[in-house]
């Protein structure tokens, strides 16, 4: 079983069908954190780290990209997910200039779109696969894919909290 030591997350594939219930809880936590002072949300603790607002924008975009990847896996056999350009998006979409309240709303909406797509999966769909580029290029089931998305939500909450607690 894959384990993230940094955020203590286990990729327990048996929990995939619970993701649509877990993801909105995480979205609520992001919304609460995005009520912090905007100047604090925009500040990077170190040049190599994203700001809390940039992490929240990233998570919003992850949810939207993951939804499209999930739908692609349902439309065709063995699709290949293109990299989302995570680092380029920070600049290209002006993450640091976005309004925290807007990002919170968009993140909740992206969560609803993603979880709705998950809720449409039939039991046999969970074993459909797609090739994903991250964390390494691999063929993964939609079950893994759902669990990985929750890891993204959880892990980046930790990234944000660390910066907000130690400005």
PDB file of C-alpha atoms in Angstrom:
ATOM      1  CA  UNK A   1       0.000   0.000   0.000  1.00  0.00           C
ATOM      2  CA  UNK A   2       1.331   3.418  -0.951  1.00  0.00           C
ATOM      3  CA  UNK A   3       1.862   5.715   2.041  1.00  0.00           C
ATOM      4  CA  UNK A   4       2.673   9.428   2.230  1.00  0.00           C
ATOM      5  CA  UNK A   5       4.904   9.848   5.269  1.00  0.00           C
ATOM      6  CA  UNK A   6       4.620  13.645   5.195  1.00  0.00           C
ATOM      7  CA  UNK A   7       0.845  13.764   5.724  1.00  0.00           C
ATOM      8  CA  UNK A   8       0.457  10.197   7.063  1.00  0.00           C
ATOM      9  CA  UNK A   9      -1.958   9.169   4.325  1.00  0.00           C
ATOM     10  CA  UNK A  10      -2.483   5.566   3.254  1.00  0.00           C
ATOM     11  CA  UNK A  11      -3.758   4.843  -0.231  1.00  0.00           C
ATOM     12  CA  UNK A  12      -6.449   2.434   0.980  1.00  0.00           C
ATOM     13  CA  UNK A  13      -8.238   1.516  -2.248  1.00  0.00           C
ATOM     14  CA  UNK A  14     -11.130  -0.033  -0.330  1.00  0.00           C
ATOM     15  CA  UNK A  15     -12.151   3.525   0.632  1.00  0.00           C
ATOM     16  CA  UNK A  16     -12.562   4.753  -2.944  1.00  0.00           C
ATOM     17  CA  UNK A  17     -16.342   4.635  -2.811  1.00  0.00           C
ATOM     18  CA  UNK A  18     -16.222   6.978   0.230  1.00  0.00           C
ATOM     19  CA  UNK A  19     -14.326   9.734  -1.578  1.00  0.00           C
ATOM     20  CA  UNK A  20     -17.451  11.591  -2.680  1.00  0.00           C
ATOM     21  CA  UNK A  21     -18.374  11.918   1.003  1.00  0.00           C
ATOM     22  CA  UNK A  22     -14.880  12.897   2.173  1.00  0.00           C
ATOM     23  CA  UNK A  23     -14.004  15.491  -0.458  1.00  0.00           C
ATOM     24  CA  UNK A  24     -16.706  18.041   0.522  1.00  0.00           C
ATOM     25  CA  UNK A  25     -15.463  17.948   4.113  1.00  0.00           C
ATOM     26  CA  UNK A  26     -11.997  18.901   2.917  1.00  0.00           C
ATOM     27  CA  UNK A  27     -13.456  21.635   0.687  1.00  0.00           C
ATOM     28  CA  UNK A  28     -15.114  23.085   3.780  1.00  0.00           C
ATOM     29  CA  UNK A  29     -11.770  23.165   5.558  1.00  0.00           C
ATOM     30  CA  UNK A  30     -10.232  25.059   2.632  1.00  0.00           C
ATOM     31  CA  UNK A  31     -13.111  27.549   2.722  1.00  0.00           C
ATOM     32  CA  UNK A  32     -12.490  28.218   6.412  1.00  0.00           C
ATOM     33  CA  UNK A  33      -8.759  28.747   5.873  1.00  0.00           C
ATOM     34  CA  UNK A  34      -9.414  31.057   2.919  1.00  0.00           C
ATOM     35  CA  UNK A  35     -11.161  33.478   5.308  1.00  0.00           C
ATOM     36  CA  UNK A  36      -7.734  34.461   6.655  1.00  0.00           C
ATOM     37  CA  UNK A  37      -6.294  37.882   5.905  1.00  0.00           C
ATOM     38  CA  UNK A  38      -5.688  38.051   2.096  1.00  0.00           C
ATOM     39  CA  UNK A  39      -2.162  39.432   2.492  1.00  0.00           C
ATOM     40  CA  UNK A  40      -1.294  36.424   4.668  1.00  0.00           C
ATOM     41  CA  UNK A  41      -2.868  34.045   2.137  1.00  0.00           C
ATOM     42  CA  UNK A  42      -0.760  35.555  -0.653  1.00  0.00           C
ATOM     43  CA  UNK A  43       2.549  35.401   1.229  1.00  0.00           C
ATOM     44  CA  UNK A  44       5.043  32.637   0.470  1.00  0.00           C
ATOM     45  CA  UNK A  45       6.920  31.349   3.512  1.00  0.00           C
ATOM     46  CA  UNK A  46       9.870  30.585   1.210  1.00  0.00           C
ATOM     47  CA  UNK A  47      10.499  31.214  -2.484  1.00  0.00           C
ATOM     48  CA  UNK A  48      10.223  27.509  -3.367  1.00  0.00           C
ATOM     49  CA  UNK A  49       6.838  27.164  -1.609  1.00  0.00           C
ATOM     50  CA  UNK A  50       3.496  28.272  -2.928  1.00  0.00           C
ATOM     51  CA  UNK A  51       1.439  30.623  -0.812  1.00  0.00           C
ATOM     52  CA  UNK A  52      -1.700  29.288   0.907  1.00  0.00           C
ATOM     53  CA  UNK A  53      -3.811  30.936  -1.804  1.00  0.00           C
ATOM     54  CA  UNK A  54      -1.711  29.357  -4.552  1.00  0.00           C
ATOM     55  CA  UNK A  55      -2.116  25.921  -2.939  1.00  0.00           C
ATOM     56  CA  UNK A  56      -5.887  26.428  -2.775  1.00  0.00           C
ATOM     57  CA  UNK A  57      -5.980  27.416  -6.464  1.00  0.00           C
ATOM     58  CA  UNK A  58      -3.920  24.334  -7.276  1.00  0.00           C
ATOM     59  CA  UNK A  59      -6.357  22.073  -5.432  1.00  0.00           C
ATOM     60  CA  UNK A  60      -9.308  23.668  -7.231  1.00  0.00           C
ATOM     61  CA  UNK A  61      -7.630  22.974 -10.565  1.00  0.00           C
ATOM     62  CA  UNK A  62      -6.659  19.436  -9.510  1.00  0.00           C
ATOM     63  CA  UNK A  63     -10.328  18.677  -8.849  1.00  0.00           C
ATOM     64  CA  UNK A  64     -11.352  20.025 -12.259  1.00  0.00           C
ATOM     65  CA  UNK A  65      -8.556  18.151 -14.063  1.00  0.00           C
ATOM     66  CA  UNK A  66      -9.287  14.951 -12.150  1.00  0.00           C
ATOM     67  CA  UNK A  67     -12.960  15.170 -13.136  1.00  0.00           C
ATOM     68  CA  UNK A  68     -11.980  15.415 -16.802  1.00  0.00           C
ATOM     69  CA  UNK A  69      -9.578  12.496 -16.437  1.00  0.00           C
ATOM     70  CA  UNK A  70     -12.264  10.389 -14.769  1.00  0.00           C
ATOM     71  CA  UNK A  71     -14.696  11.156 -17.582  1.00  0.00           C
ATOM     72  CA  UNK A  72     -12.019  10.305 -20.164  1.00  0.00           C
ATOM     73  CA  UNK A  73     -11.498   6.908 -18.496  1.00  0.00           C
ATOM     74  CA  UNK A  74     -15.208   6.243 -18.832  1.00  0.00           C
ATOM     75  CA  UNK A  75     -15.314   7.349 -22.481  1.00  0.00           C
ATOM     76  CA  UNK A  76     -12.402   5.354 -23.803  1.00  0.00           C
ATOM     77  CA  UNK A  77     -10.200   2.415 -22.983  1.00  0.00           C
ATOM     78  CA  UNK A  78      -6.742   3.183 -21.575  1.00  0.00           C
ATOM     79  CA  UNK A  79      -6.624   6.977 -21.978  1.00  0.00           C
ATOM     80  CA  UNK A  80      -3.426   8.815 -21.161  1.00  0.00           C
ATOM     81  CA  UNK A  81      -3.750  11.804 -18.848  1.00  0.00           C
ATOM     82  CA  UNK A  82      -1.646  14.749 -19.896  1.00  0.00           C
ATOM     83  CA  UNK A  83       0.300  16.548 -17.164  1.00  0.00           C
ATOM     84  CA  UNK A  84      -1.760  19.434 -15.821  1.00  0.00           C
ATOM     85  CA  UNK A  85       1.146  21.901 -15.884  1.00  0.00           C
ATOM     86  CA  UNK A  86       0.870  22.493 -12.170  1.00  0.00           C
ATOM     87  CA  UNK A  87       3.827  24.851 -11.863  1.00  0.00           C
ATOM     88  CA  UNK A  88       2.989  26.817 -15.001  1.00  0.00           C
ATOM     89  CA  UNK A  89      -0.601  27.386 -13.842  1.00  0.00           C
ATOM     90  CA  UNK A  90       0.591  29.358 -10.819  1.00  0.00           C
ATOM     91  CA  UNK A  91       1.848  32.100 -13.118  1.00  0.00           C
ATOM     92  CA  UNK A  92      -0.361  31.602 -16.183  1.00  0.00           C
ATOM     93  CA  UNK A  93      -3.581  31.769 -14.169  1.00  0.00           C
ATOM     94  CA  UNK A  94      -2.300  34.376 -11.713  1.00  0.00           C
ATOM     95  CA  UNK A  95      -3.026  32.280  -8.639  1.00  0.00           C
ATOM     96  CA  UNK A  96      -1.595  34.873  -6.224  1.00  0.00           C
ATOM     97  CA  UNK A  97      -3.845  37.634  -7.561  1.00  0.00           C
ATOM     98  CA  UNK A  98      -7.124  35.731  -7.224  1.00  0.00           C
ATOM     99  CA  UNK A  99      -9.681  36.628  -4.585  1.00  0.00           C
ATOM    100  CA  UNK A 100      -9.736  34.142  -1.685  1.00  0.00           C
ATOM    101  CA  UNK A 101     -13.553  34.156  -1.412  1.00  0.00           C
ATOM    102  CA  UNK A 102     -13.827  33.392  -5.125  1.00  0.00           C
ATOM    103  CA  UNK A 103     -11.311  30.567  -4.845  1.00  0.00           C
ATOM    104  CA  UNK A 104     -13.201  29.100  -1.871  1.00  0.00           C
ATOM    105  CA  UNK A 105     -16.453  29.096  -3.860  1.00  0.00           C
ATOM    106  CA  UNK A 106     -14.765  27.677  -6.961  1.00  0.00           C
ATOM    107  CA  UNK A 107     -13.092  24.964  -4.893  1.00  0.00           C
ATOM    108  CA  UNK A 108     -16.456  23.936  -3.426  1.00  0.00           C
ATOM    109  CA  UNK A 109     -17.970  23.914  -6.934  1.00  0.00           C
ATOM    110  CA  UNK A 110     -15.052  21.895  -8.325  1.00  0.00           C
ATOM    111  CA  UNK A 111     -15.511  19.425  -5.470  1.00  0.00           C
ATOM    112  CA  UNK A 112     -19.188  19.042  -6.311  1.00  0.00           C
ATOM    113  CA  UNK A 113     -18.405  18.472  -9.994  1.00  0.00           C
ATOM    114  CA  UNK A 114     -15.753  15.889  -9.164  1.00  0.00           C
ATOM    115  CA  UNK A 115     -17.853  14.017  -6.612  1.00  0.00           C
ATOM    116  CA  UNK A 116     -20.885  14.025  -8.891  1.00  0.00           C
ATOM    117  CA  UNK A 117     -18.784  12.317 -11.577  1.00  0.00           C
ATOM    118  CA  UNK A 118     -17.598   9.784  -8.982  1.00  0.00           C
ATOM    119  CA  UNK A 119     -21.193   9.123  -7.929  1.00  0.00           C
ATOM    120  CA  UNK A 120     -22.030   8.141 -11.502  1.00  0.00           C
ATOM    121  CA  UNK A 121     -19.553   5.254 -11.489  1.00  0.00           C
ATOM    122  CA  UNK A 122     -21.030   1.785 -11.699  1.00  0.00           C
ATOM    123  CA  UNK A 123     -19.311  -0.975  -9.698  1.00  0.00           C
ATOM    124  CA  UNK A 124     -17.432  -2.212 -12.776  1.00  0.00           C
ATOM    125  CA  UNK A 125     -16.231   1.317 -13.626  1.00  0.00           C
ATOM    126  CA  UNK A 126     -13.981   1.460 -10.573  1.00  0.00           C
ATOM    127  CA  UNK A 127     -11.580  -0.940 -12.311  1.00  0.00           C
ATOM    128  CA  UNK A 128     -11.331   1.126 -15.504  1.00  0.00           C
ATOM    129  CA  UNK A 129      -7.820   2.471 -15.965  1.00  0.00           C
ATOM    130  CA  UNK A 130      -5.953   5.448 -17.252  1.00  0.00           C
ATOM    131  CA  UNK A 131      -2.282   6.283 -17.455  1.00  0.00           C
ATOM    132  CA  UNK A 132      -1.419   9.062 -15.039  1.00  0.00           C
ATOM    133  CA  UNK A 133       1.740  11.208 -15.111  1.00  0.00           C
ATOM    134  CA  UNK A 134       2.091  11.805 -11.366  1.00  0.00           C
ATOM    135  CA  UNK A 135       3.566  10.931  -8.940  1.00  0.00           C
ATOM    136  CA  UNK A 136       5.156   8.668 -11.585  1.00  0.00           C
ATOM    137  CA  UNK A 137       3.877   7.486 -14.955  1.00  0.00           C
ATOM    138  CA  UNK A 138       1.675   4.484 -14.214  1.00  0.00           C
ATOM    139  CA  UNK A 139      -1.541   2.776 -15.239  1.00  0.00           C
ATOM    140  CA  UNK A 140      -4.008   3.298 -12.403  1.00  0.00           C
ATOM    141  CA  UNK A 141      -7.592   2.247 -11.720  1.00  0.00           C
ATOM    142  CA  UNK A 142     -10.305   4.784 -11.036  1.00  0.00           C
ATOM    143  CA  UNK A 143     -10.286   3.395  -7.508  1.00  0.00           C
ATOM    144  CA  UNK A 144      -6.655   4.525  -7.084  1.00  0.00           C
ATOM    145  CA  UNK A 145      -7.448   7.762  -8.872  1.00  0.00           C
ATOM    146  CA  UNK A 146     -10.229   8.662  -6.393  1.00  0.00           C
ATOM    147  CA  UNK A 147      -8.043   7.860  -3.388  1.00  0.00           C
ATOM    148  CA  UNK A 148      -5.159   9.875  -4.849  1.00  0.00           C
ATOM    149  CA  UNK A 149      -7.433  12.903  -5.248  1.00  0.00           C
ATOM    150  CA  UNK A 150      -8.311  12.760  -1.544  1.00  0.00           C
ATOM    151  CA  UNK A 151      -4.592  12.597  -0.833  1.00  0.00           C
ATOM    152  CA  UNK A 152      -4.126  15.827  -2.804  1.00  0.00           C
ATOM    153  CA  UNK A 153      -6.886  17.505  -0.785  1.00  0.00           C
ATOM    154  CA  UNK A 154      -5.453  16.329   2.531  1.00  0.00           C
ATOM    155  CA  UNK A 155      -1.799  16.929   1.749  1.00  0.00           C
ATOM    156  CA  UNK A 156      -2.226  20.505   0.558  1.00  0.00           C
ATOM    157  CA  UNK A 157      -4.319  21.360   3.617  1.00  0.00           C
ATOM    158  CA  UNK A 158      -1.221  20.449   5.592  1.00  0.00           C
ATOM    159  CA  UNK A 159       0.894  22.691   3.326  1.00  0.00           C
ATOM    160  CA  UNK A 160      -1.476  25.614   3.915  1.00  0.00           C
ATOM    161  CA  UNK A 161      -1.789  25.092   7.660  1.00  0.00           C
ATOM    162  CA  UNK A 162       1.985  24.969   8.100  1.00  0.00           C
ATOM    163  CA  UNK A 163       2.319  28.377   6.472  1.00  0.00           C
ATOM    164  CA  UNK A 164      -0.608  29.956   8.310  1.00  0.00           C
ATOM    165  CA  UNK A 165       0.633  28.656  11.679  1.00  0.00           C
ATOM    166  CA  UNK A 166       4.245  29.753  11.079  1.00  0.00           C
ATOM    167  CA  UNK A 167       4.165  32.906   8.947  1.00  0.00           C
TER     168      UNK A 167
END
